[in-house]
């Protein structure tokens, strides 16, 4: 999608700190981190949300998260978040998974 910032990141039309790439998935550091470690794992192809993503790509996303956790020393734990739609407060309509770590999180979230 031409006006999607994450498509622009995937196509290298916008700069980002890429920390992982596989056939269908990319991970970049979040521009506005809410934890000492905060990256976004997303499909290279544009899908609006978890409601429309090809479920097969979730396997590759899971694999990406496992590799990122290993490479970035998240062995004490971390949080994976997918914000979906209005109630989920999704602000970028290209499905992505926040991986946040290196601090203590609370439950339930706000
Ligand atoms: P959402 O609110 O949709 O779950 O998350 C969107 C995330 O994208 C936010 O955490 C925000 O900081 C991040 N973000 C927004 N614009 C950019 C950008 O241009 N580059 C990067 N790396 N992250 C971005
Ligand atoms: Zn997109």
PDB file of C-alpha atoms in Angstrom, residues 2-108:
ATOM      1  CA  UNK A   2       1.524   3.282  -1.114  1.00  0.00           C
ATOM      2  CA  UNK A   3       0.510   5.359   1.934  1.00  0.00           C
ATOM      3  CA  UNK A   4       1.430   2.778   4.589  1.00  0.00           C
ATOM      4  CA  UNK A   5       4.490   3.659   6.682  1.00  0.00           C
ATOM      5  CA  UNK A   6       5.325   0.020   7.356  1.00  0.00           C
ATOM      6  CA  UNK A   7       5.176  -0.808   3.625  1.00  0.00           C
ATOM      7  CA  UNK A   8       7.569   2.123   3.122  1.00  0.00           C
ATOM      8  CA  UNK A   9       9.888   0.659   5.759  1.00  0.00           C
ATOM      9  CA  UNK A  10       9.725  -2.760   4.056  1.00  0.00           C
ATOM     10  CA  UNK A  11      10.457  -1.158   0.668  1.00  0.00           C
ATOM     11  CA  UNK A  12      13.332   0.928   2.157  1.00  0.00           C
ATOM     12  CA  UNK A  13      11.556   4.167   1.248  1.00  0.00           C
ATOM     13  CA  UNK A  14      11.722   5.072   4.951  1.00  0.00           C
ATOM     14  CA  UNK A  15      14.685   4.403   7.196  1.00  0.00           C
ATOM     15  CA  UNK A  16      14.465   2.099  10.190  1.00  0.00           C
ATOM     16  CA  UNK A  17      16.685  -0.072  12.331  1.00  0.00           C
ATOM     17  CA  UNK A  18      16.124  -3.550  10.943  1.00  0.00           C
ATOM     18  CA  UNK A  19      17.048  -6.309  13.396  1.00  0.00           C
ATOM     19  CA  UNK A  20      15.640  -9.367  11.621  1.00  0.00           C
ATOM     20  CA  UNK A  21      14.570 -10.445   8.137  1.00  0.00           C
ATOM     21  CA  UNK A  22      13.270 -13.710   6.713  1.00  0.00           C
ATOM     22  CA  UNK A  23      11.368 -14.581   3.554  1.00  0.00           C
ATOM     23  CA  UNK A  24       8.061 -12.996   4.559  1.00  0.00           C
ATOM     24  CA  UNK A  25       8.824 -11.208   7.841  1.00  0.00           C
ATOM     25  CA  UNK A  26      10.841  -8.218   9.013  1.00  0.00           C
ATOM     26  CA  UNK A  27      11.497  -6.765  12.471  1.00  0.00           C
ATOM     27  CA  UNK A  28      12.473  -3.165  13.211  1.00  0.00           C
ATOM     28  CA  UNK A  29      13.094  -1.220  16.384  1.00  0.00           C
ATOM     29  CA  UNK A  30      10.088   0.886  17.416  1.00  0.00           C
ATOM     30  CA  UNK A  31      10.638   4.611  16.825  1.00  0.00           C
ATOM     31  CA  UNK A  32       8.969   5.434  20.149  1.00  0.00           C
ATOM     32  CA  UNK A  33       9.989   2.624  22.522  1.00  0.00           C
ATOM     33  CA  UNK A  34       8.032   1.979  25.714  1.00  0.00           C
ATOM     34  CA  UNK A  35      10.602  -0.470  27.078  1.00  0.00           C
ATOM     35  CA  UNK A  36      14.405  -0.705  26.988  1.00  0.00           C
ATOM     36  CA  UNK A  37      13.920  -3.279  24.213  1.00  0.00           C
ATOM     37  CA  UNK A  38      10.984  -2.660  21.859  1.00  0.00           C
ATOM     38  CA  UNK A  39      10.748  -3.965  18.327  1.00  0.00           C
ATOM     39  CA  UNK A  40       7.946  -4.579  15.861  1.00  0.00           C
ATOM     40  CA  UNK A  41       7.619  -7.866  13.987  1.00  0.00           C
ATOM     41  CA  UNK A  42       5.559  -7.628  10.818  1.00  0.00           C
ATOM     42  CA  UNK A  43       4.828  -9.376   7.553  1.00  0.00           C
ATOM     43  CA  UNK A  44       6.505  -7.794   4.521  1.00  0.00           C
ATOM     44  CA  UNK A  45       3.181  -8.024   2.701  1.00  0.00           C
ATOM     45  CA  UNK A  46       0.476  -5.576   3.707  1.00  0.00           C
ATOM     46  CA  UNK A  47      -2.317  -7.073   5.813  1.00  0.00           C
ATOM     47  CA  UNK A  48      -4.452  -4.660   7.796  1.00  0.00           C
ATOM     48  CA  UNK A  49      -4.721  -6.674  10.996  1.00  0.00           C
ATOM     49  CA  UNK A  50      -4.565 -10.084  12.634  1.00  0.00           C
ATOM     50  CA  UNK A  51      -8.091 -10.600  11.267  1.00  0.00           C
ATOM     51  CA  UNK A  52      -6.833 -10.671   7.669  1.00  0.00           C
ATOM     52  CA  UNK A  53      -3.229 -11.929   7.847  1.00  0.00           C
ATOM     53  CA  UNK A  54      -2.511 -15.267   6.140  1.00  0.00           C
ATOM     54  CA  UNK A  55      -2.373 -17.568   9.208  1.00  0.00           C
ATOM     55  CA  UNK A  56       0.548 -19.401   7.616  1.00  0.00           C
ATOM     56  CA  UNK A  57       2.753 -16.328   8.137  1.00  0.00           C
ATOM     57  CA  UNK A  58       2.113 -16.557  11.883  1.00  0.00           C
ATOM     58  CA  UNK A  59       4.479 -19.525  11.933  1.00  0.00           C
ATOM     59  CA  UNK A  60       7.261 -17.333  10.524  1.00  0.00           C
ATOM     60  CA  UNK A  61       6.380 -14.548  12.956  1.00  0.00           C
ATOM     61  CA  UNK A  62       6.641 -16.981  15.864  1.00  0.00           C
ATOM     62  CA  UNK A  63      10.005 -18.160  14.589  1.00  0.00           C
ATOM     63  CA  UNK A  64      11.168 -14.541  14.260  1.00  0.00           C
ATOM     64  CA  UNK A  65      10.168 -13.809  17.861  1.00  0.00           C
ATOM     65  CA  UNK A  66      12.079 -16.859  19.091  1.00  0.00           C
ATOM     66  CA  UNK A  67      15.232 -15.794  17.246  1.00  0.00           C
ATOM     67  CA  UNK A  68      14.933 -12.167  18.377  1.00  0.00           C
ATOM     68  CA  UNK A  69      14.467 -13.258  22.007  1.00  0.00           C
ATOM     69  CA  UNK A  70      17.605 -15.378  21.769  1.00  0.00           C
ATOM     70  CA  UNK A  71      19.703 -12.743  20.031  1.00  0.00           C
ATOM     71  CA  UNK A  72      18.628  -9.886  22.306  1.00  0.00           C
ATOM     72  CA  UNK A  73      18.972 -11.690  25.645  1.00  0.00           C
ATOM     73  CA  UNK A  74      15.284 -11.677  26.596  1.00  0.00           C
ATOM     74  CA  UNK A  75      15.619 -14.860  28.658  1.00  0.00           C
ATOM     75  CA  UNK A  76      14.084 -13.214  31.734  1.00  0.00           C
ATOM     76  CA  UNK A  77      10.853 -12.772  29.819  1.00  0.00           C
ATOM     77  CA  UNK A  78       9.181 -10.274  27.562  1.00  0.00           C
ATOM     78  CA  UNK A  79       5.797  -9.231  26.298  1.00  0.00           C
ATOM     79  CA  UNK A  80       4.273  -9.681  22.830  1.00  0.00           C
ATOM     80  CA  UNK A  81       1.371  -7.367  22.016  1.00  0.00           C
ATOM     81  CA  UNK A  82      -0.875  -7.061  18.994  1.00  0.00           C
ATOM     82  CA  UNK A  83      -3.173  -4.067  19.055  1.00  0.00           C
ATOM     83  CA  UNK A  84      -6.170  -4.731  16.798  1.00  0.00           C
ATOM     84  CA  UNK A  85      -8.704  -2.165  15.660  1.00  0.00           C
ATOM     85  CA  UNK A  86     -10.332   0.673  17.568  1.00  0.00           C
ATOM     86  CA  UNK A  87     -10.677  -0.983  20.962  1.00  0.00           C
ATOM     87  CA  UNK A  88      -7.172  -2.395  20.671  1.00  0.00           C
ATOM     88  CA  UNK A  89      -5.859   1.120  19.868  1.00  0.00           C
ATOM     89  CA  UNK A  90      -4.112   0.022  16.687  1.00  0.00           C
ATOM     90  CA  UNK A  91      -2.556   3.139  15.139  1.00  0.00           C
ATOM     91  CA  UNK A  92      -0.754   1.652  12.108  1.00  0.00           C
ATOM     92  CA  UNK A  93      -3.002  -0.446   9.890  1.00  0.00           C
ATOM     93  CA  UNK A  94      -0.308  -2.916   8.810  1.00  0.00           C
ATOM     94  CA  UNK A  95      -0.438  -5.829  11.229  1.00  0.00           C
ATOM     95  CA  UNK A  96       2.532  -5.942  13.603  1.00  0.00           C
ATOM     96  CA  UNK A  97       3.553  -7.519  16.878  1.00  0.00           C
ATOM     97  CA  UNK A  98       5.269  -5.478  19.563  1.00  0.00           C
ATOM     98  CA  UNK A  99       8.051  -7.380  21.344  1.00  0.00           C
ATOM     99  CA  UNK A 100       9.019  -5.522  24.507  1.00  0.00           C
ATOM    100  CA  UNK A 101      11.513  -6.530  27.140  1.00  0.00           C
ATOM    101  CA  UNK A 102      14.224  -5.691  29.642  1.00  0.00           C
ATOM    102  CA  UNK A 103      11.799  -4.341  32.221  1.00  0.00           C
ATOM    103  CA  UNK A 104       9.012  -5.660  34.470  1.00  0.00           C
ATOM    104  CA  UNK A 105       5.477  -5.469  33.022  1.00  0.00           C
ATOM    105  CA  UNK A 106       2.211  -5.411  34.963  1.00  0.00           C
ATOM    106  CA  UNK A 107      -0.980  -7.412  34.444  1.00  0.00           C
ATOM    107  CA  UNK A 108      -3.743  -6.621  33.652  1.00  0.00           C
TER     108      UNK A 108
END
